[in-house]
GROMACS .gro file of C-alpha atoms in nm:
model
  449
    1UNK     CA    1  -1.914  -1.169  -3.096
    2UNK     CA    2  -1.948  -0.948  -2.869
    3UNK     CA    3  -1.711  -0.755  -2.628
    4UNK     CA    4  -1.732  -1.019  -2.306
    5UNK     CA    5  -1.693  -1.295  -2.551
    6UNK     CA    6  -1.405  -1.179  -2.703
    7UNK     CA    7  -1.236  -1.101  -2.401
    8UNK     CA    8  -1.306  -1.434  -2.260
    9UNK     CA    9  -1.153  -1.598  -2.590
   10UNK     CA   10  -0.846  -1.445  -2.535
   11UNK     CA   11  -0.829  -1.520  -2.128
   12UNK     CA   12  -0.895  -1.827  -2.201
   13UNK     CA   13  -0.613  -1.878  -2.400
   14UNK     CA   14  -0.375  -1.754  -2.152
   15UNK     CA   15  -0.526  -1.886  -1.870
   16UNK     CA   16  -0.279  -2.192  -1.808
   17UNK     CA   17   0.008  -1.971  -1.851
   18UNK     CA   18  -0.111  -1.724  -1.620
   19UNK     CA   19  -0.066  -1.943  -1.347
   20UNK     CA   20   0.036  -1.595  -1.112
   21UNK     CA   21  -0.338  -1.525  -1.101
   22UNK     CA   22  -0.534  -1.800  -1.129
   23UNK     CA   23  -0.811  -1.594  -0.940
   24UNK     CA   24  -0.822  -1.336  -1.189
   25UNK     CA   25  -0.849  -1.596  -1.498
   26UNK     CA   26  -1.160  -1.728  -1.306
   27UNK     CA   27  -1.347  -1.404  -1.213
   28UNK     CA   28  -1.298  -1.273  -1.580
   29UNK     CA   29  -1.399  -1.621  -1.785
   30UNK     CA   30  -1.697  -1.773  -1.582
   31UNK     CA   31  -1.792  -1.407  -1.379
   32UNK     CA   32  -1.900  -1.387  -1.038
   33UNK     CA   33  -2.120  -1.081  -1.083
   34UNK     CA   34  -1.785  -0.856  -1.208
   35UNK     CA   35  -1.853  -0.775  -1.614
   36UNK     CA   36  -1.544  -0.649  -1.822
   37UNK     CA   37  -1.754  -0.301  -1.827
   38UNK     CA   38  -1.739  -0.276  -1.468
   39UNK     CA   39  -1.360  -0.326  -1.455
   40UNK     CA   40  -1.315  -0.098  -1.725
   41UNK     CA   41  -1.550   0.147  -1.461
   42UNK     CA   42  -1.320   0.120  -1.153
   43UNK     CA   43  -1.009   0.177  -1.348
   44UNK     CA   44  -1.127   0.524  -1.470
   45UNK     CA   45  -1.325   0.605  -1.150
   46UNK     CA   46  -0.989   0.574  -1.020
   47UNK     CA   47  -0.820   0.753  -1.233
   48UNK     CA   48  -1.043   1.081  -1.180
   49UNK     CA   49  -0.966   1.100  -0.832
   50UNK     CA   50  -0.770   1.454  -0.734
   51UNK     CA   51  -0.460   1.424  -0.598
   52UNK     CA   52  -0.336   1.705  -0.366
   53UNK     CA   53   0.069   1.631  -0.319
   54UNK     CA   54   0.293   1.877  -0.132
   55UNK     CA   55   0.535   1.949   0.145
   56UNK     CA   56   0.528   2.091   0.460
   57UNK     CA   57   0.793   2.271   0.648
   58UNK     CA   58   0.912   2.565   0.852
   59UNK     CA   59   0.874   2.387   1.304
   60UNK     CA   60   1.217   2.416   1.304
   61UNK     CA   61   1.269   2.736   1.207
   62UNK     CA   62   0.967   2.810   1.438
   63UNK     CA   63   1.166   2.700   1.739
   64UNK     CA   64   0.952   2.390   1.772
   65UNK     CA   65   1.104   2.015   1.845
   66UNK     CA   66   1.043   1.774   1.572
   67UNK     CA   67   1.136   1.484   1.848
   68UNK     CA   68   0.782   1.592   1.987
   69UNK     CA   69   0.573   1.705   1.794
   70UNK     CA   70   0.443   1.641   1.454
   71UNK     CA   71   0.318   1.852   1.123
   72UNK     CA   72  -0.106   1.786   1.100
   73UNK     CA   73  -0.259   1.873   0.710
   74UNK     CA   74  -0.584   1.892   0.654
   75UNK     CA   75  -0.788   1.884   0.341
   76UNK     CA   76  -1.050   2.141   0.345
   77UNK     CA   77  -1.345   2.105   0.063
   78UNK     CA   78  -1.455   2.465   0.022
   79UNK     CA   79  -1.829   2.493  -0.007
   80UNK     CA   80  -1.939   2.855  -0.076
   81UNK     CA   81  -2.251   3.009  -0.020
   82UNK     CA   82  -2.159   3.132   0.280
   83UNK     CA   83  -2.143   2.770   0.417
   84UNK     CA   84  -1.777   2.787   0.669
   85UNK     CA   85  -1.540   2.507   0.496
   86UNK     CA   86  -1.543   2.161   0.612
   87UNK     CA   87  -1.208   1.950   0.733
   88UNK     CA   88  -1.261   1.640   0.472
   89UNK     CA   89  -0.904   1.419   0.559
   90UNK     CA   90  -0.585   1.491   0.786
   91UNK     CA   91  -0.238   1.340   0.772
   92UNK     CA   92   0.008   1.350   1.016
   93UNK     CA   93   0.332   1.367   0.914
   94UNK     CA   94   0.649   1.412   1.076
   95UNK     CA   95   0.990   1.592   1.026
   96UNK     CA   96   1.025   1.520   0.677
   97UNK     CA   97   0.638   1.707   0.558
   98UNK     CA   98   0.558   1.468   0.287
   99UNK     CA   99   0.213   1.434   0.216
  100UNK     CA  100  -0.090   1.386   0.005
  101UNK     CA  101  -0.462   1.347  -0.045
  102UNK     CA  102  -0.641   1.159  -0.275
  103UNK     CA  103  -1.023   1.343  -0.358
  104UNK     CA  104  -1.309   1.315  -0.526
  105UNK     CA  105  -1.296   1.576  -0.752
  106UNK     CA  106  -1.422   1.962  -0.607
  107UNK     CA  107  -1.273   2.322  -0.501
  108UNK     CA  108  -1.005   2.264  -0.230
  109UNK     CA  109  -0.756   2.373   0.029
  110UNK     CA  110  -0.487   2.279   0.227
  111UNK     CA  111  -0.384   2.359   0.570
  112UNK     CA  112  -0.126   2.281   0.802
  113UNK     CA  113   0.020   2.307   1.142
  114UNK     CA  114   0.238   2.220   1.384
  115UNK     CA  115   0.106   2.024   1.680
  116UNK     CA  116   0.323   1.933   1.980
  117UNK     CA  117   0.273   1.614   2.076
  118UNK     CA  118   0.205   1.331   1.872
  119UNK     CA  119  -0.193   1.277   1.885
  120UNK     CA  120  -0.413   1.364   1.636
  121UNK     CA  121  -0.733   1.260   1.763
  122UNK     CA  122  -0.896   1.602   1.735
  123UNK     CA  123  -0.858   1.931   1.516
  124UNK     CA  124  -0.888   2.207   1.666
  125UNK     CA  125  -1.104   2.465   1.564
  126UNK     CA  126  -0.889   2.690   1.443
  127UNK     CA  127  -0.511   2.641   1.269
  128UNK     CA  128  -0.271   2.746   1.271
  129UNK     CA  129  -0.100   2.856   0.950
  130UNK     CA  130  -0.214   2.868   0.631
  131UNK     CA  131   0.009   2.942   0.272
  132UNK     CA  132  -0.192   2.845  -0.011
  133UNK     CA  133  -0.240   3.105  -0.354
  134UNK     CA  134  -0.571   3.042  -0.500
  135UNK     CA  135  -0.810   2.800  -0.415
  136UNK     CA  136  -0.808   2.468  -0.587
  137UNK     CA  137  -1.054   2.396  -0.849
  138UNK     CA  138  -0.901   2.036  -0.848
  139UNK     CA  139  -1.116   1.826  -1.159
  140UNK     CA  140  -1.139   1.476  -1.172
  141UNK     CA  141  -0.747   1.343  -1.256
  142UNK     CA  142  -0.580   1.644  -1.207
  143UNK     CA  143  -0.315   1.661  -0.968
  144UNK     CA  144  -0.140   1.934  -0.794
  145UNK     CA  145   0.163   1.793  -0.710
  146UNK     CA  146   0.349   2.051  -0.555
  147UNK     CA  147   0.238   2.226  -0.278
  148UNK     CA  148   0.390   2.402   0.041
  149UNK     CA  149   0.286   2.521   0.358
  150UNK     CA  150   0.462   2.679   0.603
  151UNK     CA  151   0.431   2.757   0.959
  152UNK     CA  152   0.651   3.002   1.081
  153UNK     CA  153   0.518   3.308   0.887
  154UNK     CA  154   0.264   3.446   1.166
  155UNK     CA  155   0.158   3.674   0.902
  156UNK     CA  156   0.002   3.367   0.736
  157UNK     CA  157  -0.225   3.295   1.054
  158UNK     CA  158  -0.549   3.275   0.985
  159UNK     CA  159  -0.836   3.256   1.277
  160UNK     CA  160  -1.161   3.020   1.144
  161UNK     CA  161  -1.395   2.789   1.206
  162UNK     CA  162  -1.420   2.437   1.033
  163UNK     CA  163  -1.659   2.202   0.999
  164UNK     CA  164  -1.514   1.869   1.118
  165UNK     CA  165  -1.841   1.667   1.042
  166UNK     CA  166  -1.764   1.338   0.911
  167UNK     CA  167  -1.397   1.319   0.970
  168UNK     CA  168  -1.310   1.004   1.047
  169UNK     CA  169  -0.947   0.935   1.213
  170UNK     CA  170  -0.755   0.674   1.263
  171UNK     CA  171  -0.816   0.345   1.502
  172UNK     CA  172  -1.168   0.331   1.449
  173UNK     CA  173  -1.318   0.122   1.185
  174UNK     CA  174  -1.331   0.230   0.826
  175UNK     CA  175  -1.629   0.304   0.743
  176UNK     CA  176  -1.784   0.269   0.352
  177UNK     CA  177  -1.850   0.605   0.189
  178UNK     CA  178  -2.168   0.708   0.232
  179UNK     CA  179  -2.175   0.825  -0.186
  180UNK     CA  180  -2.357   0.641  -0.453
  181UNK     CA  181  -2.118   0.637  -0.697
  182UNK     CA  182  -1.799   0.548  -0.804
  183UNK     CA  183  -1.619   0.862  -0.623
  184UNK     CA  184  -1.457   0.838  -0.298
  185UNK     CA  185  -1.469   1.193  -0.048
  186UNK     CA  186  -1.076   1.098   0.040
  187UNK     CA  187  -0.909   0.787   0.104
  188UNK     CA  188  -0.765   0.845   0.405
  189UNK     CA  189  -1.104   0.842   0.524
  190UNK     CA  190  -1.186   0.487   0.437
  191UNK     CA  191  -0.824   0.333   0.486
  192UNK     CA  192  -0.784   0.121   0.865
  193UNK     CA  193  -0.503   0.264   1.056
  194UNK     CA  194  -0.378   0.003   1.293
  195UNK     CA  195  -0.702  -0.158   1.296
  196UNK     CA  196  -0.752  -0.397   1.565
  197UNK     CA  197  -0.837  -0.750   1.435
  198UNK     CA  198  -0.745  -1.174   1.354
  199UNK     CA  199  -0.715  -1.365   1.068
  200UNK     CA  200  -1.055  -1.482   1.114
  201UNK     CA  201  -1.211  -1.107   0.990
  202UNK     CA  202  -1.431  -1.145   0.694
  203UNK     CA  203  -1.251  -0.863   0.529
  204UNK     CA  204  -1.017  -1.104   0.432
  205UNK     CA  205  -1.159  -1.391   0.278
  206UNK     CA  206  -0.997  -1.505  -0.042
  207UNK     CA  207  -1.291  -1.386  -0.270
  208UNK     CA  208  -1.248  -1.054  -0.156
  209UNK     CA  209  -0.867  -1.039  -0.182
  210UNK     CA  210  -0.937  -1.198  -0.550
  211UNK     CA  211  -1.214  -1.005  -0.669
  212UNK     CA  212  -0.978  -0.674  -0.574
  213UNK     CA  213  -0.818  -0.690  -0.890
  214UNK     CA  214  -1.093  -0.639  -1.092
  215UNK     CA  215  -1.233  -0.381  -0.799
  216UNK     CA  216  -1.040  -0.191  -0.675
  217UNK     CA  217  -1.268   0.119  -0.584
  218UNK     CA  218  -1.492  -0.157  -0.464
  219UNK     CA  219  -1.224  -0.261  -0.224
  220UNK     CA  220  -1.104   0.069  -0.097
  221UNK     CA  221  -1.435   0.190  -0.050
  222UNK     CA  222  -1.536  -0.101   0.121
  223UNK     CA  223  -1.284   0.036   0.406
  224UNK     CA  224  -1.078  -0.273   0.337
  225UNK     CA  225  -0.720  -0.114   0.253
  226UNK     CA  226  -0.561  -0.017   0.536
  227UNK     CA  227  -0.296  -0.193   0.820
  228UNK     CA  228  -0.381  -0.432   1.054
  229UNK     CA  229  -0.298  -0.516   1.378
  230UNK     CA  230  -0.326  -0.860   1.430
  231UNK     CA  231  -0.241  -0.944   1.762
  232UNK     CA  232  -0.419  -0.670   1.974
  233UNK     CA  233  -0.343  -0.304   2.065
  234UNK     CA  234  -0.020  -0.201   1.995
  235UNK     CA  235   0.254  -0.265   2.272
  236UNK     CA  236   0.552  -0.103   2.284
  237UNK     CA  237   0.711  -0.396   2.483
  238UNK     CA  238   0.701  -0.573   2.119
  239UNK     CA  239   0.834  -0.545   1.803
  240UNK     CA  240   0.641  -0.487   1.514
  241UNK     CA  241   0.664  -0.729   1.218
  242UNK     CA  242   0.491  -0.568   0.924
  243UNK     CA  243   0.367  -0.840   0.644
  244UNK     CA  244   0.264  -0.755   0.296
  245UNK     CA  245   0.082  -0.987   0.017
  246UNK     CA  246   0.156  -1.028  -0.304
  247UNK     CA  247  -0.145  -1.082  -0.577
  248UNK     CA  248  -0.445  -1.173  -0.491
  249UNK     CA  249  -0.355  -1.213  -0.190
  250UNK     CA  250  -0.453  -1.155   0.183
  251UNK     CA  251  -0.284  -1.122   0.551
  252UNK     CA  252  -0.470  -1.478   0.551
  253UNK     CA  253  -0.166  -1.617   0.314
  254UNK     CA  254   0.091  -1.503   0.620
  255UNK     CA  255  -0.156  -1.781   0.868
  256UNK     CA  256   0.147  -1.978   0.919
  257UNK     CA  257   0.409  -1.754   0.924
  258UNK     CA  258   0.196  -1.527   1.164
  259UNK     CA  259   0.140  -1.852   1.375
  260UNK     CA  260   0.473  -1.889   1.427
  261UNK     CA  261   0.594  -1.578   1.500
  262UNK     CA  262   0.791  -1.556   1.926
  263UNK     CA  263   0.492  -1.353   2.002
  264UNK     CA  264   0.640  -1.258   2.338
  265UNK     CA  265   0.960  -1.066   2.118
  266UNK     CA  266   0.689  -0.940   1.805
  267UNK     CA  267   0.348  -0.862   1.715
  268UNK     CA  268   0.236  -0.913   1.335
  269UNK     CA  269   0.087  -0.642   1.171
  270UNK     CA  270  -0.022  -0.643   0.852
  271UNK     CA  271  -0.100  -0.476   0.508
  272UNK     CA  272  -0.435  -0.518   0.268
  273UNK     CA  273  -0.448  -0.364  -0.071
  274UNK     CA  274  -0.623  -0.452  -0.356
  275UNK     CA  275  -0.428  -0.656  -0.611
  276UNK     CA  276  -0.571  -0.378  -0.943
  277UNK     CA  277  -0.349  -0.059  -0.844
  278UNK     CA  278  -0.081  -0.009  -0.937
  279UNK     CA  279   0.240  -0.102  -0.701
  280UNK     CA  280   0.357   0.259  -0.681
  281UNK     CA  281   0.060   0.393  -0.587
  282UNK     CA  282   0.049   0.057  -0.288
  283UNK     CA  283   0.393   0.161  -0.194
  284UNK     CA  284   0.327   0.549  -0.105
  285UNK     CA  285  -0.007   0.466   0.053
  286UNK     CA  286   0.181   0.235   0.322
  287UNK     CA  287   0.439   0.475   0.412
  288UNK     CA  288   0.187   0.748   0.512
  289UNK     CA  289   0.008   0.494   0.656
  290UNK     CA  290   0.288   0.387   0.863
  291UNK     CA  291   0.411   0.696   0.911
  292UNK     CA  292   0.162   0.817   1.132
  293UNK     CA  293   0.121   0.487   1.352
  294UNK     CA  294   0.523   0.571   1.407
  295UNK     CA  295   0.447   0.916   1.472
  296UNK     CA  296   0.135   0.811   1.670
  297UNK     CA  297   0.274   0.546   1.880
  298UNK     CA  298   0.673   0.675   1.874
  299UNK     CA  299   0.722   0.368   1.693
  300UNK     CA  300   1.147   0.354   1.683
  301UNK     CA  301   1.174   0.012   1.480
  302UNK     CA  302   0.956  -0.285   1.326
  303UNK     CA  303   1.091  -0.547   1.031
  304UNK     CA  304   0.921  -0.686   0.739
  305UNK     CA  305   0.862  -0.931   0.543
  306UNK     CA  306   0.692  -0.931   0.182
  307UNK     CA  307   0.549  -1.244  -0.077
  308UNK     CA  308   0.572  -1.248  -0.441
  309UNK     CA  309   0.426  -0.944  -0.574
  310UNK     CA  310   0.464  -0.775  -0.209
  311UNK     CA  311   0.785  -0.790  -0.196
  312UNK     CA  312   0.837  -0.551  -0.526
  313UNK     CA  313   0.558  -0.300  -0.291
  314UNK     CA  314   0.740  -0.373   0.038
  315UNK     CA  315   1.068  -0.261  -0.146
  316UNK     CA  316   0.893   0.074  -0.281
  317UNK     CA  317   0.750   0.112   0.046
  318UNK     CA  318   1.096   0.144   0.164
  319UNK     CA  319   1.236   0.361  -0.103
  320UNK     CA  320   0.927   0.614  -0.057
  321UNK     CA  321   1.003   0.608   0.356
  322UNK     CA  322   1.354   0.704   0.278
  323UNK     CA  323   1.198   0.987   0.079
  324UNK     CA  324   0.976   1.109   0.310
  325UNK     CA  325   1.221   1.122   0.606
  326UNK     CA  326   0.985   0.884   0.751
  327UNK     CA  327   1.124   0.818   1.162
  328UNK     CA  328   1.109   0.442   1.253
  329UNK     CA  329   1.405   0.239   1.151
  330UNK     CA  330   1.306  -0.058   0.912
  331UNK     CA  331   1.647  -0.276   0.974
  332UNK     CA  332   1.575  -0.571   0.759
  333UNK     CA  333   1.352  -0.713   0.502
  334UNK     CA  334   1.207  -1.064   0.403
  335UNK     CA  335   1.109  -1.158   0.053
  336UNK     CA  336   0.997  -1.447  -0.005
  337UNK     CA  337   0.932  -1.584  -0.365
  338UNK     CA  338   0.956  -1.222  -0.552
  339UNK     CA  339   0.945  -1.174  -0.935
  340UNK     CA  340   1.181  -0.905  -0.893
  341UNK     CA  341   1.184  -0.886  -1.292
  342UNK     CA  342   0.833  -0.920  -1.362
  343UNK     CA  343   0.638  -1.152  -1.501
  344UNK     CA  344   0.611  -1.179  -1.967
  345UNK     CA  345   0.248  -1.317  -1.879
  346UNK     CA  346   0.187  -0.957  -1.772
  347UNK     CA  347   0.337  -0.765  -2.073
  348UNK     CA  348   0.090  -1.046  -2.240
  349UNK     CA  349  -0.221  -0.927  -2.108
  350UNK     CA  350  -0.117  -0.551  -2.149
  351UNK     CA  351  -0.054  -0.595  -2.520
  352UNK     CA  352  -0.381  -0.822  -2.573
  353UNK     CA  353  -0.637  -0.826  -2.361
  354UNK     CA  354  -0.986  -0.528  -2.363
  355UNK     CA  355  -0.933  -0.430  -2.040
  356UNK     CA  356  -0.576  -0.416  -1.846
  357UNK     CA  357  -0.589  -0.419  -1.526
  358UNK     CA  358  -0.359  -0.141  -1.432
  359UNK     CA  359  -0.137  -0.351  -1.250
  360UNK     CA  360  -0.022  -0.622  -1.494
  361UNK     CA  361   0.177  -0.229  -1.647
  362UNK     CA  362   0.389  -0.241  -1.353
  363UNK     CA  363   0.494  -0.593  -1.359
  364UNK     CA  364   0.564  -0.629  -1.742
  365UNK     CA  365   0.918  -0.640  -1.749
  366UNK     CA  366   1.096  -0.403  -1.764
  367UNK     CA  367   0.814  -0.198  -1.663
  368UNK     CA  368   0.947   0.194  -1.517
  369UNK     CA  369   0.850   0.100  -1.184
  370UNK     CA  370   1.060  -0.247  -1.168
  371UNK     CA  371   1.363  -0.071  -1.276
  372UNK     CA  372   1.278   0.222  -1.061
  373UNK     CA  373   1.290  -0.008  -0.764
  374UNK     CA  374   1.734  -0.019  -0.845
  375UNK     CA  375   1.763   0.251  -1.096
  376UNK     CA  376   2.088   0.514  -1.039
  377UNK     CA  377   2.118   0.569  -0.619
  378UNK     CA  378   1.820   0.404  -0.570
  379UNK     CA  379   1.883   0.221  -0.221
  380UNK     CA  380   1.727   0.132   0.102
  381UNK     CA  381   1.852   0.094   0.470
  382UNK     CA  382   1.701  -0.243   0.517
  383UNK     CA  383   1.886  -0.518   0.511
  384UNK     CA  384   1.730  -0.714   0.226
  385UNK     CA  385   1.737  -1.090   0.261
  386UNK     CA  386   1.597  -1.302  -0.031
  387UNK     CA  387   1.436  -1.661  -0.016
  388UNK     CA  388   1.334  -1.824  -0.331
  389UNK     CA  389   1.086  -2.095  -0.455
  390UNK     CA  390   1.236  -2.360  -0.679
  391UNK     CA  391   0.972  -2.624  -0.772
  392UNK     CA  392   0.742  -2.713  -1.061
  393UNK     CA  393   0.406  -2.774  -1.029
  394UNK     CA  394   0.352  -2.870  -1.367
  395UNK     CA  395   0.564  -2.937  -1.651
  396UNK     CA  396   0.402  -2.772  -1.916
  397UNK     CA  397   0.701  -2.557  -1.950
  398UNK     CA  398   1.074  -2.580  -1.933
  399UNK     CA  399   1.116  -2.335  -1.774
  400UNK     CA  400   1.270  -2.310  -1.445
  401UNK     CA  401   1.000  -2.133  -1.193
  402UNK     CA  402   0.820  -2.287  -0.849
  403UNK     CA  403   0.515  -2.311  -1.109
  404UNK     CA  404   0.412  -1.903  -1.112
  405UNK     CA  405   0.787  -1.707  -1.137
  406UNK     CA  406   1.067  -1.813  -1.312
  407UNK     CA  407   1.383  -1.783  -1.130
  408UNK     CA  408   1.531  -1.563  -1.348
  409UNK     CA  409   1.283  -1.314  -1.219
  410UNK     CA  410   1.313  -1.433  -0.876
  411UNK     CA  411   1.718  -1.402  -0.913
  412UNK     CA  412   1.666  -1.087  -1.125
  413UNK     CA  413   2.112  -0.959  -1.072
  414UNK     CA  414   1.999  -0.649  -0.916
  415UNK     CA  415   1.808  -0.775  -0.657
  416UNK     CA  416   2.080  -1.055  -0.599
  417UNK     CA  417   2.337  -0.744  -0.589
  418UNK     CA  418   2.106  -0.556  -0.282
  419UNK     CA  419   2.061  -0.898  -0.063
  420UNK     CA  420   2.269  -0.978   0.255
  421UNK     CA  421   2.157  -1.369   0.145
  422UNK     CA  422   1.981  -1.572  -0.096
  423UNK     CA  423   1.835  -1.911   0.079
  424UNK     CA  424   1.635  -2.170  -0.171
  425UNK     CA  425   1.301  -2.370  -0.090
  426UNK     CA  426   1.251  -2.642  -0.224
  427UNK     CA  427   0.870  -2.554  -0.282
  428UNK     CA  428   0.583  -2.352  -0.477
  429UNK     CA  429   0.544  -2.021  -0.513
  430UNK     CA  430   0.220  -2.059  -0.232
  431UNK     CA  431   0.395  -2.344  -0.016
  432UNK     CA  432   0.709  -2.172   0.015
  433UNK     CA  433   0.471  -1.956   0.232
  434UNK     CA  434   0.428  -2.223   0.491
  435UNK     CA  435   0.738  -2.442   0.453
  436UNK     CA  436   0.900  -2.543   0.738
  437UNK     CA  437   1.234  -2.380   0.612
  438UNK     CA  438   1.076  -2.100   0.563
  439UNK     CA  439   0.960  -2.107   0.916
  440UNK     CA  440   1.297  -2.179   1.031
  441UNK     CA  441   1.455  -1.891   0.802
  442UNK     CA  442   1.221  -1.592   0.865
  443UNK     CA  443   1.249  -1.723   1.243
  444UNK     CA  444   1.599  -1.696   1.269
  445UNK     CA  445   1.622  -1.375   1.049
  446UNK     CA  446   1.349  -1.150   1.258
  447UNK     CA  447   1.555  -1.320   1.590
  448UNK     CA  448   1.879  -1.219   1.473
  449UNK     CA  449   2.048  -0.860   1.579
   0.00000   0.00000   0.00000
């Protein structure tokens, strides 16, 4: 028996029990051009990124007003042979100063400065400060997680021209990286930062969303990941509502809720991410994207609505915002049928499937990610409202579920304790997204004080 046949046999045995990811299994069993070897290559390539992370500070000591400016951090590729360094990506961050880059392996430097005002639409030819030790020769899978930059030390100021060629800033359509292999020049260059579109956008096709579990790197390289504005450009007179989908979902999952939104008061935004990535990676990515949008538009507050696994991403995102000291307020999070306790079949997949999708590890009950959502003093200022579904769509199990997620998981005690309200809906896991009682409840919560 070859490898693929063996894997198909495993998935056939698990198929009816893994109702929470039916499209994934259809891909695994029937095959849609995504072989298991290709999937393994995707996951390996994701782990082969070079990650630079750290903090920039010193603007206050330099007399700068944190309410009227932002830090700009640049990822600079050192090209050698007398060539000028090349700016590849940037991060716009607030007074908290947190930043990260996911880059292809290479020789990198990180440069930062304070910018009066928050329009990062152009990078100056000369930088204001650069604190770094040696140049970082960052290999595949390496992590440099404590890089520090200060902007209040005149001795560290430098002059120098930087090649800005190819640098794509937020607001423009994300484009596919011009690479023939599976590498990424940088995550930021292929991320959508407030791209204006509609739910009819072909990026949101269910087949693309489903394939993102097996081919998350292709999803990112094709420029699908990021935050989308679904009702025109940012309007300061209307409060954004950020929608976060679940496994194999897309912004289209929220069609009924978006249509029910009072667009005189609210504007729908949506985070689109590949279902196969670790949930912490999605949460951190979303936090960095939203912080830039908050700074760019002077955004003071917005609310969030999440379905299924998206609720886990949402709570991780809000925890990350607290760590970063992000500028805006998120006063309310509404979650729908979220598996706060994980899913037991994710653990089965991790234990028995020859190719393990990274997100399964996070979704397994008791995982480090799930425990971290409520560990110790882990808390978020957002008022959380927990909606759960309780209609089974099959009689194959006596377990109380919504047909996909167990009530035990949706009603994890820690999640209940952290919730401002609990609300049950007689619907299936997907049906809760369009049930009239859900629409009414979400509308009431969003329009509340």
